[in-house]
Amino acid sequence: MTDLADLLVGTGAVGAAVVGGVLYAFSAFGMPGLRNAEPRVGMAAMQEMNRMAPRAPLVVPLMLTAALSAGLAVAAVLGRVDDRWWVLAGCLLYLAAFAITVAFHVPRNEALDRVDVHGPDAVEAWHQYAGAWVRWNHVRSAAAIAGSASLVVALVR
């Protein structure tokens, strides 16, 4: 690869690893901790985290890595990078994680934000939200981390 291509693939690998690591932390101990708390407390804490997420430093690597992955995927399809299949796989895996975030997690986070933690349906809403959220978080975490690994393979081959 050219120096620029190496730099872009390496940046994509780091970005995907950062995002995947943060998401993995939620699966590993963040959500289990919230689910072990009293339901209304766990729900209120998650609502606050969801309100902070769009402003948090995670948004920069999340969005920039998605944009970079889209561009690198096009370059891979056009044969403009070495080890294009590894690059394409890494980009598509990361973009799958991003798509799950946008299509699954964001709408559910917004719906949870509309639930009154003191309302009669709060506990049931929290249990339904948390179970599905965690299952899909495992998937997006694995996709982002696998995407990073694939991009690293492209760099070292």
Protein backbone atom coordinates (compact mmCIF):
# COMPACT_ATOMS: atom_id res chain seq x y z
CA MET A 1 0.00 0.00 0.00
CA THR A 2 1.02 3.60 -0.35
CA ASP A 3 1.93 5.56 2.73
CA LEU A 4 -1.40 7.40 2.57
CA ALA A 5 -3.36 4.17 2.20
CA ASP A 6 -1.46 2.65 5.14
CA LEU A 7 -2.23 5.73 7.22
CA LEU A 8 -5.93 5.61 6.37
CA VAL A 9 -6.23 1.86 6.97
CA GLY A 10 -4.34 2.21 10.26
CA THR A 11 -6.55 5.09 11.33
CA GLY A 12 -9.61 3.02 10.49
CA ALA A 13 -8.26 0.11 12.52
CA VAL A 14 -7.66 2.33 15.54
CA GLY A 15 -11.06 4.00 15.22
CA ALA A 16 -12.87 0.67 14.95
CA ALA A 17 -10.91 -0.67 17.94
CA VAL A 18 -11.76 2.38 20.07
CA VAL A 19 -15.46 2.18 19.23
CA GLY A 20 -15.53 -1.61 19.61
CA GLY A 21 -13.77 -1.36 22.95
CA VAL A 22 -16.22 1.17 24.33
CA LEU A 23 -19.16 -0.91 23.16
CA TYR A 24 -17.58 -4.05 24.61
CA ALA A 25 -17.24 -2.30 27.97
CA PHE A 26 -21.00 -1.78 27.99
CA SER A 27 -21.55 -5.48 27.33
CA ALA A 28 -18.91 -6.63 29.80
CA PHE A 29 -19.80 -4.56 32.85
CA GLY A 30 -21.79 -1.41 32.07
CA MET A 31 -25.16 -2.94 31.32
CA PRO A 32 -24.74 -5.87 33.74
CA GLY A 33 -24.14 -3.30 36.48
CA LEU A 34 -27.17 -1.26 35.49
CA ARG A 35 -29.32 -4.39 35.26
CA ASN A 36 -28.23 -5.47 38.75
CA ALA A 37 -29.35 -2.14 40.17
CA GLU A 38 -32.93 -1.48 41.20
CA PRO A 39 -34.73 -1.22 37.82
CA ARG A 40 -35.74 2.43 38.12
CA VAL A 41 -32.22 3.38 39.19
CA GLY A 42 -30.63 1.45 36.32
CA MET A 43 -33.08 2.97 33.87
CA ALA A 44 -32.49 6.51 35.11
CA ALA A 45 -28.73 6.03 34.86
CA MET A 46 -29.05 4.70 31.30
CA GLN A 47 -31.26 7.63 30.34
CA GLU A 48 -28.56 10.02 31.55
CA MET A 49 -25.83 8.15 29.66
CA ASN A 50 -27.95 8.20 26.51
CA ARG A 51 -28.41 11.95 26.86
CA MET A 52 -24.66 12.42 27.14
CA ALA A 53 -23.70 10.00 24.35
CA PRO A 54 -24.28 12.38 21.41
CA ARG A 55 -22.00 14.93 23.06
CA ALA A 56 -19.42 12.51 24.34
CA PRO A 57 -16.00 11.96 22.75
CA LEU A 58 -17.26 8.65 21.34
CA VAL A 59 -19.19 10.44 18.59
CA VAL A 60 -16.01 11.64 16.88
CA PRO A 61 -14.42 8.21 16.33
CA LEU A 62 -17.85 6.65 15.70
CA MET A 63 -18.70 9.04 12.86
CA LEU A 64 -15.23 9.58 11.43
CA THR A 65 -14.52 5.85 11.33
CA ALA A 66 -17.81 5.29 9.52
CA ALA A 67 -16.93 7.93 6.92
CA LEU A 68 -13.40 6.58 6.57
CA SER A 69 -14.71 3.02 6.26
CA ALA A 70 -17.11 4.03 3.51
CA GLY A 71 -14.30 5.69 1.57
CA LEU A 72 -11.89 2.81 2.09
CA ALA A 73 -14.56 0.31 1.04
CA VAL A 74 -14.95 2.16 -2.26
CA ALA A 75 -11.17 2.23 -2.70
CA ALA A 76 -11.05 -1.51 -2.01
CA VAL A 77 -13.78 -2.28 -4.54
CA LEU A 78 -11.92 -0.18 -7.11
CA GLY A 79 -8.69 -2.03 -6.34
CA ARG A 80 -6.90 1.07 -5.08
CA VAL A 81 -5.57 -0.56 -1.89
CA ASP A 82 -3.47 -3.65 -1.31
CA ASP A 83 -5.09 -6.58 0.44
CA ARG A 84 -8.37 -5.15 -0.70
CA TRP A 85 -10.45 -8.08 0.55
CA TRP A 86 -9.15 -7.62 4.10
CA VAL A 87 -9.76 -3.88 3.84
CA LEU A 88 -13.23 -4.38 2.42
CA ALA A 89 -14.12 -6.93 5.10
CA GLY A 90 -12.88 -4.62 7.85
CA CYS A 91 -14.80 -1.67 6.50
CA LEU A 92 -18.02 -3.63 6.03
CA LEU A 93 -17.79 -5.10 9.52
CA TYR A 94 -17.33 -1.66 11.04
CA LEU A 95 -20.14 -0.22 8.92
CA ALA A 96 -22.38 -3.05 10.15
CA ALA A 97 -21.63 -2.00 13.74
CA PHE A 98 -22.40 1.61 12.82
CA ALA A 99 -25.66 0.59 11.10
CA ILE A 100 -26.77 -1.38 14.16
CA THR A 101 -26.10 1.71 16.27
CA VAL A 102 -28.12 3.98 14.01
CA ALA A 103 -30.96 1.59 13.16
CA PHE A 104 -31.35 -0.28 16.45
CA HIS A 105 -29.75 1.41 19.44
CA VAL A 106 -30.45 5.08 18.78
CA PRO A 107 -34.23 4.62 18.30
CA ARG A 108 -34.46 2.48 21.42
CA ASN A 109 -32.40 4.94 23.42
CA GLU A 110 -34.73 7.74 22.31
CA ALA A 111 -37.80 5.65 23.22
CA LEU A 112 -36.35 4.88 26.66
CA ASP A 113 -35.78 8.59 27.22
CA ARG A 114 -39.53 9.17 26.83
CA VAL A 115 -40.38 6.70 29.63
CA ASP A 116 -41.02 8.24 33.04
CA VAL A 117 -38.89 6.28 35.54
CA HIS A 118 -41.67 6.73 38.11
CA GLY A 119 -44.45 5.67 35.73
CA PRO A 120 -46.38 2.41 36.05
CA ASP A 121 -44.74 0.83 32.98
CA ALA A 122 -41.17 1.85 33.77
CA VAL A 123 -39.90 -1.45 35.19
CA GLU A 124 -41.32 -3.53 32.32
CA ALA A 125 -40.00 -1.01 29.75
CA TRP A 126 -36.55 -1.21 31.32
CA HIS A 127 -36.46 -5.02 31.26
CA GLN A 128 -37.56 -5.16 27.62
CA TYR A 129 -35.10 -2.44 26.62
CA ALA A 130 -32.10 -3.86 28.46
CA GLY A 131 -32.40 -7.43 27.17
CA ALA A 132 -32.60 -6.54 23.49
CA TRP A 133 -30.11 -3.69 23.83
CA VAL A 134 -27.44 -5.97 25.29
CA ARG A 135 -27.94 -8.74 22.71
CA TRP A 136 -27.46 -6.31 19.82
CA ASN A 137 -24.63 -4.55 21.62
CA HIS A 138 -22.74 -7.86 21.66
CA VAL A 139 -23.19 -8.05 17.89
CA ARG A 140 -22.06 -4.50 17.18
CA SER A 141 -19.11 -4.82 19.57
CA ALA A 142 -17.94 -7.99 17.86
CA ALA A 143 -18.42 -6.45 14.41
CA ALA A 144 -16.37 -3.34 15.25
CA ILE A 145 -13.58 -5.36 16.87
CA ALA A 146 -13.51 -7.86 13.99
CA GLY A 147 -13.43 -4.94 11.57
CA SER A 148 -10.42 -3.51 13.36
CA ALA A 149 -8.67 -6.89 13.30
CA SER A 150 -9.32 -7.26 9.57
CA LEU A 151 -7.82 -3.84 8.88
CA VAL A 152 -4.77 -4.73 10.97
CA VAL A 153 -4.34 -7.92 8.93
CA ALA A 154 -4.41 -5.80 5.76
CA LEU A 155 -1.61 -3.65 7.18
CA VAL A 156 0.70 -6.45 8.23
CA ARG A 157 0.33 -8.82 5.25
